[in-house]
Amino acid sequence: MGFIKFYCLFVFLISTKLFATAQTPDYLIVGKDTLSIQSNPLQEYFDLHPIPKNLSTMVSSGNWRGYIAYFQFLDGKLVVENIYKEDYKGNDDYFLTSIYKEVFGENKNFECNFYSGLLICPSGKMLQYVHMGYSSIFENYTLIELKNGVNVKSKKLTAEEFMDFKKKYFKYYKKTDEYKQKAKEFKGMTAESDKLLNQLAVENSNSNKKENKYLKQKEADYKADKEVESFIFIFSNDYIKTIEIPLN
């Protein structure tokens, strides 16, 4: 992948929260257990109410969002137990500093009543490591569906069951306007770089063979569609909103 195309992809990754490195997760406290979450419930809130720059730190590519949040359920409602920024001591030594009061004030257990979606909590042995976002595969999964921050229902799946569920949900998701918009943004982000790379390829080619431009464009469009489809499916779980797959 050329530098220009890589740069465009990098910008797209940041803008859509599809991080190009395996990410440090947020966490859900359930009794004596602390489960990692393959999603970030606070991101929607921070899109509207950004964390002050001096409170959000990115000390590594493994945490683009600049914070780590801990959640728990109180009376069935998802609340923020604490939120931290990462600081760097040196010699690969990191430590966490709470920024809860600076972000949410004196209001303890900040309610996430703005969040509707799915908390995907992996557990057990890691079966496959994927160096991108929250894409690594684990033995088991707990899915928790929320509506306006309230725990609606939950379900436990094995790795095989979860991947089957994800494939079926993605088949539905591809029909939505959200997917079409995301795919359009991705292809638009890389279109100019692809054009430049093609021009360079032609200039460096010694072939005088005439090409069918229409067929070449159709092939390029097909390839782009497949690339964005694979990218979104593999590297994101954010599109999965419910435990039951919508019929339409």
PDB file of C-alpha atoms in Angstrom:
ATOM      1  CA  MET A   1       0.000   0.000   0.000  1.00  0.00           C
ATOM      2  CA  GLY A   2       1.464   3.366  -1.060  1.00  0.00           C
ATOM      3  CA  PHE A   3       2.015   6.212   1.393  1.00  0.00           C
ATOM      4  CA  ILE A   4      -0.830   8.372   0.063  1.00  0.00           C
ATOM      5  CA  LYS A   5      -3.336   5.537   0.177  1.00  0.00           C
ATOM      6  CA  PHE A   6      -2.117   4.565   3.632  1.00  0.00           C
ATOM      7  CA  TYR A   7      -2.529   8.165   4.823  1.00  0.00           C
ATOM      8  CA  CYS A   8      -6.088   8.373   3.470  1.00  0.00           C
ATOM      9  CA  LEU A   9      -6.925   5.078   5.123  1.00  0.00           C
ATOM     10  CA  PHE A  10      -5.392   6.316   8.368  1.00  0.00           C
ATOM     11  CA  VAL A  11      -7.603   9.427   8.325  1.00  0.00           C
ATOM     12  CA  PHE A  12     -10.647   7.284   7.617  1.00  0.00           C
ATOM     13  CA  LEU A  13      -9.791   4.951  10.485  1.00  0.00           C
ATOM     14  CA  ILE A  14      -9.681   7.828  12.935  1.00  0.00           C
ATOM     15  CA  SER A  15     -12.847   9.517  11.655  1.00  0.00           C
ATOM     16  CA  THR A  16     -14.885   6.321  11.895  1.00  0.00           C
ATOM     17  CA  LYS A  17     -13.309   5.012  15.116  1.00  0.00           C
ATOM     18  CA  LEU A  18     -12.001   1.916  13.324  1.00  0.00           C
ATOM     19  CA  PHE A  19      -8.602   2.014  14.925  1.00  0.00           C
ATOM     20  CA  ALA A  20      -5.608   0.718  13.021  1.00  0.00           C
ATOM     21  CA  THR A  21      -4.029  -0.908  16.067  1.00  0.00           C
ATOM     22  CA  ALA A  22      -5.391  -3.356  18.619  1.00  0.00           C
ATOM     23  CA  GLN A  23      -7.033  -1.075  21.170  1.00  0.00           C
ATOM     24  CA  THR A  24      -7.008  -0.949  24.949  1.00  0.00           C
ATOM     25  CA  PRO A  25     -10.657  -1.606  25.851  1.00  0.00           C
ATOM     26  CA  ASP A  26     -13.067  -0.016  28.259  1.00  0.00           C
ATOM     27  CA  TYR A  27     -14.262  -2.293  31.068  1.00  0.00           C
ATOM     28  CA  LEU A  28     -17.500  -3.464  32.680  1.00  0.00           C
ATOM     29  CA  ILE A  29     -17.495  -4.376  36.385  1.00  0.00           C
ATOM     30  CA  VAL A  30     -19.862  -7.257  37.123  1.00  0.00           C
ATOM     31  CA  GLY A  31     -19.661  -8.381  40.734  1.00  0.00           C
ATOM     32  CA  LYS A  32     -16.097  -9.540  41.342  1.00  0.00           C
ATOM     33  CA  ASP A  33     -15.378  -9.772  37.607  1.00  0.00           C
ATOM     34  CA  THR A  34     -14.072  -7.052  35.307  1.00  0.00           C
ATOM     35  CA  LEU A  35     -14.902  -7.694  31.661  1.00  0.00           C
ATOM     36  CA  SER A  36     -13.350  -5.960  28.683  1.00  0.00           C
ATOM     37  CA  ILE A  37     -15.766  -4.381  26.203  1.00  0.00           C
ATOM     38  CA  GLN A  38     -15.352  -4.492  22.434  1.00  0.00           C
ATOM     39  CA  SER A  39     -17.107  -1.143  22.069  1.00  0.00           C
ATOM     40  CA  ASN A  40     -16.932   2.342  23.629  1.00  0.00           C
ATOM     41  CA  PRO A  41     -20.264   3.508  25.108  1.00  0.00           C
ATOM     42  CA  LEU A  42     -18.996   7.011  25.936  1.00  0.00           C
ATOM     43  CA  GLN A  43     -17.826   7.872  22.428  1.00  0.00           C
ATOM     44  CA  GLU A  44     -21.219   9.198  21.340  1.00  0.00           C
ATOM     45  CA  TYR A  45     -21.327  11.453  24.407  1.00  0.00           C
ATOM     46  CA  PHE A  46     -17.801  12.752  23.851  1.00  0.00           C
ATOM     47  CA  ASP A  47     -18.571  13.495  20.196  1.00  0.00           C
ATOM     48  CA  LEU A  48     -21.017  16.112  21.523  1.00  0.00           C
ATOM     49  CA  HIS A  49     -19.137  17.006  24.716  1.00  0.00           C
ATOM     50  CA  PRO A  50     -15.419  16.636  23.954  1.00  0.00           C
ATOM     51  CA  ILE A  51     -12.972  15.915  26.749  1.00  0.00           C
ATOM     52  CA  PRO A  52     -10.678  18.939  27.267  1.00  0.00           C
ATOM     53  CA  LYS A  53      -7.431  18.321  25.420  1.00  0.00           C
ATOM     54  CA  ASN A  54      -5.357  18.511  28.584  1.00  0.00           C
ATOM     55  CA  LEU A  55      -7.371  15.615  30.080  1.00  0.00           C
ATOM     56  CA  SER A  56      -7.245  13.274  27.103  1.00  0.00           C
ATOM     57  CA  THR A  57      -3.900  11.699  26.320  1.00  0.00           C
ATOM     58  CA  MET A  58      -2.713   9.325  23.611  1.00  0.00           C
ATOM     59  CA  VAL A  59       0.536   7.819  24.805  1.00  0.00           C
ATOM     60  CA  SER A  60       0.396   4.933  22.334  1.00  0.00           C
ATOM     61  CA  SER A  61      -1.376   3.881  19.133  1.00  0.00           C
ATOM     62  CA  GLY A  62      -3.183   1.303  21.281  1.00  0.00           C
ATOM     63  CA  ASN A  63      -5.540   3.957  22.685  1.00  0.00           C
ATOM     64  CA  TRP A  64      -6.629   6.481  20.057  1.00  0.00           C
ATOM     65  CA  ARG A  65      -9.582   7.729  22.118  1.00  0.00           C
ATOM     66  CA  GLY A  66      -7.256   8.940  24.916  1.00  0.00           C
ATOM     67  CA  TYR A  67      -9.073   7.490  27.937  1.00  0.00           C
ATOM     68  CA  ILE A  68     -10.107   4.237  29.628  1.00  0.00           C
ATOM     69  CA  ALA A  69     -13.576   4.050  31.179  1.00  0.00           C
ATOM     70  CA  TYR A  70     -14.941   1.613  33.744  1.00  0.00           C
ATOM     71  CA  PHE A  71     -18.689   0.908  33.831  1.00  0.00           C
ATOM     72  CA  GLN A  72     -21.121  -0.959  36.037  1.00  0.00           C
ATOM     73  CA  PHE A  73     -24.854  -1.542  36.264  1.00  0.00           C
ATOM     74  CA  LEU A  74     -26.845   0.092  39.061  1.00  0.00           C
ATOM     75  CA  ASP A  75     -30.534  -0.834  39.143  1.00  0.00           C
ATOM     76  CA  GLY A  76     -30.166  -2.079  35.583  1.00  0.00           C
ATOM     77  CA  LYS A  77     -28.731   1.216  34.316  1.00  0.00           C
ATOM     78  CA  LEU A  78     -25.253   1.555  32.815  1.00  0.00           C
ATOM     79  CA  VAL A  79     -23.179   4.107  34.747  1.00  0.00           C
ATOM     80  CA  VAL A  80     -19.586   5.286  34.679  1.00  0.00           C
ATOM     81  CA  GLU A  81     -17.740   3.984  37.729  1.00  0.00           C
ATOM     82  CA  ASN A  82     -14.538   5.858  36.819  1.00  0.00           C
ATOM     83  CA  ILE A  83     -12.594   7.198  33.863  1.00  0.00           C
ATOM     84  CA  TYR A  84      -8.828   7.530  33.504  1.00  0.00           C
ATOM     85  CA  LYS A  85      -6.209   9.037  31.266  1.00  0.00           C
ATOM     86  CA  GLU A  86      -2.930   7.266  30.589  1.00  0.00           C
ATOM     87  CA  ASP A  87       0.327   8.932  31.562  1.00  0.00           C
ATOM     88  CA  TYR A  88       3.827   7.876  30.605  1.00  0.00           C
ATOM     89  CA  LYS A  89       6.657   7.586  33.116  1.00  0.00           C
ATOM     90  CA  GLY A  90       9.295   6.367  30.694  1.00  0.00           C
ATOM     91  CA  ASN A  91      10.873   3.008  29.982  1.00  0.00           C
ATOM     92  CA  ASP A  92       7.527   1.713  28.690  1.00  0.00           C
ATOM     93  CA  ASP A  93       5.983   2.383  32.112  1.00  0.00           C
ATOM     94  CA  TYR A  94       2.411   3.709  32.087  1.00  0.00           C
ATOM     95  CA  PHE A  95       0.070   4.702  34.893  1.00  0.00           C
ATOM     96  CA  LEU A  96      -3.567   5.767  35.124  1.00  0.00           C
ATOM     97  CA  THR A  97      -4.881   9.035  36.527  1.00  0.00           C
ATOM     98  CA  SER A  98      -8.570   9.478  37.259  1.00  0.00           C
ATOM     99  CA  ILE A  99     -10.209  12.382  35.395  1.00  0.00           C
ATOM    100  CA  TYR A 100     -13.753  11.628  36.562  1.00  0.00           C
ATOM    101  CA  LYS A 101     -14.356  14.880  38.476  1.00  0.00           C
ATOM    102  CA  GLU A 102     -12.917  17.009  35.679  1.00  0.00           C
ATOM    103  CA  VAL A 103     -15.199  15.315  33.121  1.00  0.00           C
ATOM    104  CA  PHE A 104     -18.400  14.583  35.071  1.00  0.00           C
ATOM    105  CA  GLY A 105     -18.075  16.801  38.152  1.00  0.00           C
ATOM    106  CA  GLU A 106     -19.292  15.709  41.576  1.00  0.00           C
ATOM    107  CA  ASN A 107     -22.096  13.616  40.067  1.00  0.00           C
ATOM    108  CA  LYS A 108     -21.088  10.065  40.954  1.00  0.00           C
ATOM    109  CA  ASN A 109     -22.092   7.124  38.745  1.00  0.00           C
ATOM    110  CA  PHE A 110     -22.744   9.193  35.632  1.00  0.00           C
ATOM    111  CA  GLU A 111     -25.681   7.581  33.791  1.00  0.00           C
ATOM    112  CA  CYS A 112     -25.225   6.566  30.148  1.00  0.00           C
ATOM    113  CA  ASN A 113     -28.870   7.180  29.221  1.00  0.00           C
ATOM    114  CA  PHE A 114     -27.770   8.386  25.769  1.00  0.00           C
ATOM    115  CA  TYR A 115     -26.435   4.962  24.769  1.00  0.00           C
ATOM    116  CA  SER A 116     -28.419   2.366  22.869  1.00  0.00           C
ATOM    117  CA  GLY A 117     -26.464  -0.534  21.471  1.00  0.00           C
ATOM    118  CA  LEU A 118     -24.653  -3.731  22.279  1.00  0.00           C
ATOM    119  CA  LEU A 119     -21.908  -4.343  24.802  1.00  0.00           C
ATOM    120  CA  ILE A 120     -19.747  -7.189  23.491  1.00  0.00           C
ATOM    121  CA  CYS A 121     -17.741  -8.699  26.340  1.00  0.00           C
ATOM    122  CA  PRO A 122     -15.229 -11.419  25.371  1.00  0.00           C
ATOM    123  CA  SER A 123     -13.907 -13.899  27.927  1.00  0.00           C
ATOM    124  CA  GLY A 124     -11.793 -17.025  28.144  1.00  0.00           C
ATOM    125  CA  LYS A 125      -8.755 -17.846  26.070  1.00  0.00           C
ATOM    126  CA  MET A 126      -7.799 -15.693  23.090  1.00  0.00           C
ATOM    127  CA  LEU A 127      -8.143 -17.941  20.041  1.00  0.00           C
ATOM    128  CA  GLN A 128      -6.862 -15.482  17.445  1.00  0.00           C
ATOM    129  CA  TYR A 129      -5.053 -12.170  17.819  1.00  0.00           C
ATOM    130  CA  VAL A 130      -5.951  -9.461  15.296  1.00  0.00           C
ATOM    131  CA  HIS A 131      -3.865  -6.275  15.347  1.00  0.00           C
ATOM    132  CA  MET A 132      -6.786  -3.953  14.662  1.00  0.00           C
ATOM    133  CA  GLY A 133      -9.431  -2.389  16.881  1.00  0.00           C
ATOM    134  CA  TYR A 134     -11.318  -4.991  18.921  1.00  0.00           C
ATOM    135  CA  SER A 135     -11.085  -7.787  16.373  1.00  0.00           C
ATOM    136  CA  SER A 136      -9.256 -10.501  18.317  1.00  0.00           C
ATOM    137  CA  ILE A 137     -11.340 -13.646  18.818  1.00  0.00           C
ATOM    138  CA  PHE A 138     -11.964 -15.223  22.242  1.00  0.00           C
ATOM    139  CA  GLU A 139     -13.502 -18.457  23.504  1.00  0.00           C
ATOM    140  CA  ASN A 140     -16.737 -16.926  24.792  1.00  0.00           C
ATOM    141  CA  TYR A 141     -18.822 -13.788  24.484  1.00  0.00           C
ATOM    142  CA  THR A 142     -21.473 -12.113  26.598  1.00  0.00           C
ATOM    143  CA  LEU A 143     -23.752  -9.788  24.633  1.00  0.00           C
ATOM    144  CA  ILE A 144     -25.659  -7.130  26.585  1.00  0.00           C
ATOM    145  CA  GLU A 145     -28.268  -5.065  24.775  1.00  0.00           C
ATOM    146  CA  LEU A 146     -28.997  -1.567  26.075  1.00  0.00           C
ATOM    147  CA  LYS A 147     -31.809   0.842  25.299  1.00  0.00           C
ATOM    148  CA  ASN A 148     -31.191   4.401  26.504  1.00  0.00           C
ATOM    149  CA  GLY A 149     -28.635   3.039  28.943  1.00  0.00           C
ATOM    150  CA  VAL A 150     -30.925   0.387  30.426  1.00  0.00           C
ATOM    151  CA  ASN A 151     -30.018  -3.303  30.341  1.00  0.00           C
ATOM    152  CA  VAL A 152     -32.694  -4.865  28.132  1.00  0.00           C
ATOM    153  CA  LYS A 153     -31.388  -8.420  27.772  1.00  0.00           C
ATOM    154  CA  SER A 154     -28.210 -10.455  27.521  1.00  0.00           C
ATOM    155  CA  LYS A 155     -26.980 -13.605  25.842  1.00  0.00           C
ATOM    156  CA  LYS A 156     -23.907 -15.845  26.031  1.00  0.00           C
ATOM    157  CA  LEU A 157     -22.247 -17.251  22.897  1.00  0.00           C
ATOM    158  CA  THR A 158     -19.242 -19.369  22.024  1.00  0.00           C
ATOM    159  CA  ALA A 159     -16.674 -17.978  19.575  1.00  0.00           C
ATOM    160  CA  GLU A 160     -18.212 -19.996  16.745  1.00  0.00           C
ATOM    161  CA  GLU A 161     -21.722 -18.827  17.611  1.00  0.00           C
ATOM    162  CA  PHE A 162     -20.589 -15.215  17.856  1.00  0.00           C
ATOM    163  CA  MET A 163     -18.878 -15.261  14.456  1.00  0.00           C
ATOM    164  CA  ASP A 164     -21.975 -16.834  12.902  1.00  0.00           C
ATOM    165  CA  PHE A 165     -24.124 -14.140  14.551  1.00  0.00           C
ATOM    166  CA  LYS A 166     -21.770 -11.420  13.309  1.00  0.00           C
ATOM    167  CA  LYS A 167     -21.902 -12.704   9.721  1.00  0.00           C
ATOM    168  CA  LYS A 168     -25.703 -12.798   9.739  1.00  0.00           C
ATOM    169  CA  TYR A 169     -25.945  -9.341  11.309  1.00  0.00           C
ATOM    170  CA  PHE A 170     -23.525  -7.936   8.743  1.00  0.00           C
ATOM    171  CA  LYS A 171     -25.689  -9.314   5.947  1.00  0.00           C
ATOM    172  CA  TYR A 172     -28.532  -7.202   7.346  1.00  0.00           C
ATOM    173  CA  TYR A 173     -26.279  -4.206   7.992  1.00  0.00           C
ATOM    174  CA  LYS A 174     -25.141  -4.044   4.359  1.00  0.00           C
ATOM    175  CA  LYS A 175     -28.707  -3.084   3.408  1.00  0.00           C
ATOM    176  CA  THR A 176     -28.825  -0.066   5.718  1.00  0.00           C
ATOM    177  CA  ASP A 177     -28.205   3.576   4.876  1.00  0.00           C
ATOM    178  CA  GLU A 178     -25.558   3.696   7.605  1.00  0.00           C
ATOM    179  CA  TYR A 179     -23.468   1.064   5.830  1.00  0.00           C
ATOM    180  CA  LYS A 180     -23.899   2.766   2.464  1.00  0.00           C
ATOM    181  CA  GLN A 181     -22.721   6.078   3.914  1.00  0.00           C
ATOM    182  CA  LYS A 182     -19.733   4.493   5.647  1.00  0.00           C
ATOM    183  CA  ALA A 183     -18.742   2.640   2.478  1.00  0.00           C
ATOM    184  CA  LYS A 184     -19.091   5.848   0.460  1.00  0.00           C
ATOM    185  CA  GLU A 185     -16.825   7.725   2.879  1.00  0.00           C
ATOM    186  CA  PHE A 186     -14.180   5.022   2.741  1.00  0.00           C
ATOM    187  CA  LYS A 187     -14.149   4.775  -1.049  1.00  0.00           C
ATOM    188  CA  GLY A 188     -14.131   8.556  -1.392  1.00  0.00           C
ATOM    189  CA  MET A 189     -11.196   8.775   0.980  1.00  0.00           C
ATOM    190  CA  THR A 190      -9.103   6.403  -1.103  1.00  0.00           C
ATOM    191  CA  ALA A 191     -10.325   7.286  -4.617  1.00  0.00           C
ATOM    192  CA  GLU A 192      -7.813  10.049  -5.308  1.00  0.00           C
ATOM    193  CA  SER A 193      -4.876   8.027  -4.031  1.00  0.00           C
ATOM    194  CA  ASP A 194      -5.937   5.062  -6.193  1.00  0.00           C
ATOM    195  CA  LYS A 195      -6.121   7.373  -9.196  1.00  0.00           C
ATOM    196  CA  LEU A 196      -2.603   8.647  -8.553  1.00  0.00           C
ATOM    197  CA  LEU A 197      -1.251   5.144  -8.082  1.00  0.00           C
ATOM    198  CA  ASN A 198      -2.841   4.051 -11.366  1.00  0.00           C
ATOM    199  CA  GLN A 199      -1.297   7.005 -13.162  1.00  0.00           C
ATOM    200  CA  LEU A 200       2.106   6.101 -11.803  1.00  0.00           C
ATOM    201  CA  ALA A 201       1.618   2.502 -12.876  1.00  0.00           C
ATOM    202  CA  VAL A 202       0.749   3.588 -16.416  1.00  0.00           C
ATOM    203  CA  GLU A 203       3.742   5.926 -16.595  1.00  0.00           C
ATOM    204  CA  ASN A 204       6.071   3.168 -15.473  1.00  0.00           C
ATOM    205  CA  SER A 205       4.609   0.609 -17.837  1.00  0.00           C
ATOM    206  CA  ASN A 206       6.328  -0.235 -21.113  1.00  0.00           C
ATOM    207  CA  SER A 207       3.157  -1.752 -22.547  1.00  0.00           C
ATOM    208  CA  ASN A 208       1.442  -0.080 -25.491  1.00  0.00           C
ATOM    209  CA  LYS A 209      -1.605  -2.325 -25.156  1.00  0.00           C
ATOM    210  CA  LYS A 210      -4.901  -0.439 -25.298  1.00  0.00           C
ATOM    211  CA  GLU A 211      -7.162  -0.969 -22.300  1.00  0.00           C
ATOM    212  CA  ASN A 212     -10.909  -1.104 -22.048  1.00  0.00           C
ATOM    213  CA  LYS A 213     -11.432   1.845 -19.687  1.00  0.00           C
ATOM    214  CA  TYR A 214     -15.047   0.938 -18.951  1.00  0.00           C
ATOM    215  CA  LEU A 215     -14.160  -2.633 -17.997  1.00  0.00           C
ATOM    216  CA  LYS A 216     -11.172  -1.433 -15.990  1.00  0.00           C
ATOM    217  CA  GLN A 217     -13.405   0.954 -14.033  1.00  0.00           C
ATOM    218  CA  LYS A 218     -15.990  -1.769 -13.369  1.00  0.00           C
ATOM    219  CA  GLU A 219     -13.255  -4.040 -12.047  1.00  0.00           C
ATOM    220  CA  ALA A 220     -11.909  -1.248  -9.851  1.00  0.00           C
ATOM    221  CA  ASP A 221     -15.379  -0.511  -8.440  1.00  0.00           C
ATOM    222  CA  TYR A 222     -15.979  -4.183  -7.700  1.00  0.00           C
ATOM    223  CA  LYS A 223     -12.630  -4.487  -5.957  1.00  0.00           C
ATOM    224  CA  ALA A 224     -13.280  -1.345  -3.901  1.00  0.00           C
ATOM    225  CA  ASP A 225     -16.697  -2.638  -2.813  1.00  0.00           C
ATOM    226  CA  LYS A 226     -15.200  -5.934  -1.668  1.00  0.00           C
ATOM    227  CA  GLU A 227     -12.335  -4.236   0.152  1.00  0.00           C
ATOM    228  CA  VAL A 228     -14.591  -1.936   2.168  1.00  0.00           C
ATOM    229  CA  GLU A 229     -16.985  -4.799   2.888  1.00  0.00           C
ATOM    230  CA  SER A 230     -14.187  -6.966   4.276  1.00  0.00           C
ATOM    231  CA  PHE A 231     -12.662  -4.069   6.179  1.00  0.00           C
ATOM    232  CA  ILE A 232     -15.851  -3.079   8.010  1.00  0.00           C
ATOM    233  CA  PHE A 233     -16.804  -6.673   8.796  1.00  0.00           C
ATOM    234  CA  ILE A 234     -13.423  -7.721  10.173  1.00  0.00           C
ATOM    235  CA  PHE A 235     -12.354  -4.611  12.031  1.00  0.00           C
ATOM    236  CA  SER A 236     -15.552  -3.242  13.574  1.00  0.00           C
ATOM    237  CA  ASN A 237     -18.296  -4.389  15.938  1.00  0.00           C
ATOM    238  CA  ASP A 238     -19.962  -0.991  16.310  1.00  0.00           C
ATOM    239  CA  TYR A 239     -22.595  -1.743  13.696  1.00  0.00           C
ATOM    240  CA  ILE A 240     -24.042  -4.561  15.856  1.00  0.00           C
ATOM    241  CA  LYS A 241     -26.797  -2.824  17.846  1.00  0.00           C
ATOM    242  CA  THR A 242     -29.087  -5.630  19.017  1.00  0.00           C
ATOM    243  CA  ILE A 243     -29.006  -9.274  20.064  1.00  0.00           C
ATOM    244  CA  GLU A 244     -31.815 -10.147  17.679  1.00  0.00           C
ATOM    245  CA  ILE A 245     -30.983  -9.492  14.027  1.00  0.00           C
ATOM    246  CA  PRO A 246     -33.539  -7.081  12.463  1.00  0.00           C
ATOM    247  CA  LEU A 247     -35.673  -8.654   9.744  1.00  0.00           C
ATOM    248  CA  ASN A 248     -35.553  -5.645   7.412  1.00  0.00           C
TER     249      ASN A 248
END
